[in-house]
Tab-separated table of C-alpha atoms in Angstrom:
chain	number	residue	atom	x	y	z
A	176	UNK	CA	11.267	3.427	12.362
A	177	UNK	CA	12.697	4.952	8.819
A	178	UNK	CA	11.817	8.589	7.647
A	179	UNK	CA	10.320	8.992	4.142
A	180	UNK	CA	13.802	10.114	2.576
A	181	UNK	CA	15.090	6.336	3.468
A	182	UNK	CA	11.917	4.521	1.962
A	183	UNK	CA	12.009	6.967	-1.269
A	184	UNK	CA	15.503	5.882	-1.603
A	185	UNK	CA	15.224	1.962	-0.581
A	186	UNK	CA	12.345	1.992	-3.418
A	187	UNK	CA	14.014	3.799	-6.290
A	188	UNK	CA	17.094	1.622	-6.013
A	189	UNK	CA	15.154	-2.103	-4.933
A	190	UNK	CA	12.060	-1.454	-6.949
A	191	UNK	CA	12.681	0.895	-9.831
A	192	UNK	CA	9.362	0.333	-10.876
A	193	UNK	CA	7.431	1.582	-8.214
A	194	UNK	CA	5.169	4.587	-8.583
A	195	UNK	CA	3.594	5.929	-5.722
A	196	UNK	CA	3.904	8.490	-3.217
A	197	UNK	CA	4.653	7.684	0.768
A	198	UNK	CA	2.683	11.026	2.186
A	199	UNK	CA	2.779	9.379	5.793
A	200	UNK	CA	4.506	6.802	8.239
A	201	UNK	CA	3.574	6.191	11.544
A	202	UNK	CA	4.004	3.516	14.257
A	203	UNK	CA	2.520	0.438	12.575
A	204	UNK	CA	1.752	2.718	9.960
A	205	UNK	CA	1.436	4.195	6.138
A	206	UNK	CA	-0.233	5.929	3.904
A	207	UNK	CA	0.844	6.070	0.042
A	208	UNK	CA	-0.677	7.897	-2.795
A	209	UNK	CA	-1.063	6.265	-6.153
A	210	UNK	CA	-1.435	8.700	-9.124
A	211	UNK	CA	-3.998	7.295	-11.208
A	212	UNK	CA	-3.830	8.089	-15.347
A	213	UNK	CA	-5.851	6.633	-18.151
A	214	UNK	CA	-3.245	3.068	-17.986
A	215	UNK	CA	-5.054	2.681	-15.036
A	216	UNK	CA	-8.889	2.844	-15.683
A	217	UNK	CA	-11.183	-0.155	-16.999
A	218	UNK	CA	-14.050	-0.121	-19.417
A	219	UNK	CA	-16.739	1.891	-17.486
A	220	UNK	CA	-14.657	4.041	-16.323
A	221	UNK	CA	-13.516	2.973	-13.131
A	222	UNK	CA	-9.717	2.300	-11.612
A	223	UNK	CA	-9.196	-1.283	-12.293
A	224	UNK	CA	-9.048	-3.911	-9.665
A	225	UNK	CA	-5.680	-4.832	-10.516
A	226	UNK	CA	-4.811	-1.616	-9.325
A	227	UNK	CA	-6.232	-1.358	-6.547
A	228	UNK	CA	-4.816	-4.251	-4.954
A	229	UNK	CA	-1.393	-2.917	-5.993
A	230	UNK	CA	-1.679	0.115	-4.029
A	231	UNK	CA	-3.060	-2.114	-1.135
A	232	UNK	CA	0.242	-3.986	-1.310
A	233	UNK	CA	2.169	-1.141	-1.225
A	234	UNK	CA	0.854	0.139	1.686
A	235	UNK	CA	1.257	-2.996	3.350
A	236	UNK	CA	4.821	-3.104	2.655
A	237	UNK	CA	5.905	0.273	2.920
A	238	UNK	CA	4.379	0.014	6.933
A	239	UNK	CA	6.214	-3.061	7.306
A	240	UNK	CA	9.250	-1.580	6.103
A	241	UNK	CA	9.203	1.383	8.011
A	242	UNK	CA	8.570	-0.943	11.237
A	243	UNK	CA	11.404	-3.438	10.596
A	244	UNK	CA	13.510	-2.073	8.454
A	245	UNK	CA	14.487	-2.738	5.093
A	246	UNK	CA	13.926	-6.362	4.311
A	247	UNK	CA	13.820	-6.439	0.777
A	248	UNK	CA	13.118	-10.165	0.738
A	249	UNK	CA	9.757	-9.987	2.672
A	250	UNK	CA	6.952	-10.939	0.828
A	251	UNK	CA	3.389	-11.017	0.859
A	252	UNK	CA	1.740	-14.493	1.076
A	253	UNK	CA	-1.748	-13.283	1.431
A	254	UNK	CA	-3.580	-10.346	0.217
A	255	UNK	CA	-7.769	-10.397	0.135
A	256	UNK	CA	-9.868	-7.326	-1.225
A	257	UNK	CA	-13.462	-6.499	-0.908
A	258	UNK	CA	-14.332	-3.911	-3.037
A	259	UNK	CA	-16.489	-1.460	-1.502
A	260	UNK	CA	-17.602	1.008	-4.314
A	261	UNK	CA	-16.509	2.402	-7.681
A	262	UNK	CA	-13.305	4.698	-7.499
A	263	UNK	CA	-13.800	8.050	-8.991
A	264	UNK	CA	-11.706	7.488	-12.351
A	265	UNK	CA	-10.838	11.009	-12.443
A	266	UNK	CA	-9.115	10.753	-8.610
A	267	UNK	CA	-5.889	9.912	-7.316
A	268	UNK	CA	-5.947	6.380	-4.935
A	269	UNK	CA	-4.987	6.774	-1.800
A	270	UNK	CA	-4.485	3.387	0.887
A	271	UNK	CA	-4.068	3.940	4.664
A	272	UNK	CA	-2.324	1.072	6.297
A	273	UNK	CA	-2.385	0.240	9.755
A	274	UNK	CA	-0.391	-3.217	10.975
A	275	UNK	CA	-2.242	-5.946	13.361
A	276	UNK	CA	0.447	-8.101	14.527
A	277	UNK	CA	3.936	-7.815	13.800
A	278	UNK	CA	5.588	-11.582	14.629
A	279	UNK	CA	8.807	-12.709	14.377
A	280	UNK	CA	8.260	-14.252	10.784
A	281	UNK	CA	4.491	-12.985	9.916
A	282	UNK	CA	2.874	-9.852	9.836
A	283	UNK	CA	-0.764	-8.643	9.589
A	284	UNK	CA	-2.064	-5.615	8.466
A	285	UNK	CA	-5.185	-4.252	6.914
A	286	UNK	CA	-5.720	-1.437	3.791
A	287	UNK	CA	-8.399	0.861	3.831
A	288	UNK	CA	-8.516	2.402	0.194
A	289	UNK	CA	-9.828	5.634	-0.994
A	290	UNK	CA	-10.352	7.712	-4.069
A	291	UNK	CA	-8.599	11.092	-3.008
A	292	UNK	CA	-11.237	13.541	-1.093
A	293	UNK	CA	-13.854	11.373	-1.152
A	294	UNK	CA	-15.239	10.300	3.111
A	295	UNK	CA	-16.015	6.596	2.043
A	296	UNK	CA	-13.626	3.983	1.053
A	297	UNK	CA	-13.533	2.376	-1.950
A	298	UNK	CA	-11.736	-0.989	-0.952
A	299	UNK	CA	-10.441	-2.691	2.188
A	300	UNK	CA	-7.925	-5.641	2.197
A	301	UNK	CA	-5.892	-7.373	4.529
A	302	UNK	CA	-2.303	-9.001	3.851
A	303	UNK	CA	-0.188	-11.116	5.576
A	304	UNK	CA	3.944	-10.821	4.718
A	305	UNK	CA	6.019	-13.318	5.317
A	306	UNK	CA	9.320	-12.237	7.103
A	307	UNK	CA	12.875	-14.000	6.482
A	308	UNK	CA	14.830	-14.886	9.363
């Protein structure tokens, strides 16, 4: 397992792009903050889908990472979503990640998503990542 200093690091140099938050990592486990602004929201104001299954993705990732190491070159060849209810548009995103099988070249995990303080999620999704050798 990494600590959060090594994932912040691995991300701002691999994935410049990235903006989220890691506020936990556990065995065959992560949670990861999203900050949610106004680039974010759809009409109706609601956090867009798109968005959603971004931070899903990230969660995935960052709990593979932090369970095999830094494999920059794993990637995710399935993610499905079922959205649950609308997010609060005026609330951070927050997914919890918890792995189901880690294999030698695929791993399974599933994404609960939630709008920040709220009891009931918003989204779940499960991802598979494929793993190179």
């Amino acid at each position: 397992m990494l600590d959060k200093e090594q994932l912040d690091e691995f991300f701002k140099t691999e994935f410049p792009q990235a903006d989220f938050i890691i506020q936990e990592l556990g065995k065959r486990s992560a949670v990861v903050k999203k900050e949610i602004g106004h680039q974010h929201l759809r009409p109706g104001g609601t956090v867009s889908g798109p968005t959603m299954m971004e931070v899903a993705d990230t969660a995935l990732y960052v709990a593979i990472l932090n369970e095999i190491g830094l494999v920059s070159l794993a990637v995710t060849t399935n993610l499905n979503i079922n959205f649950l209810r609308k997010p609060a548009a005026n609330k951070d995103i927050i997914g919890e990640c918890r792995l189901i099988k880690v294999g030698k070249s695929l791993i399974v995990g599933d994404v609960f998503l939630y709008s920040e303080g709220m009891a009931e999620p918003i989204a779940h999704a499960t991802g598979t990542y494929s793993v190179p050798h």
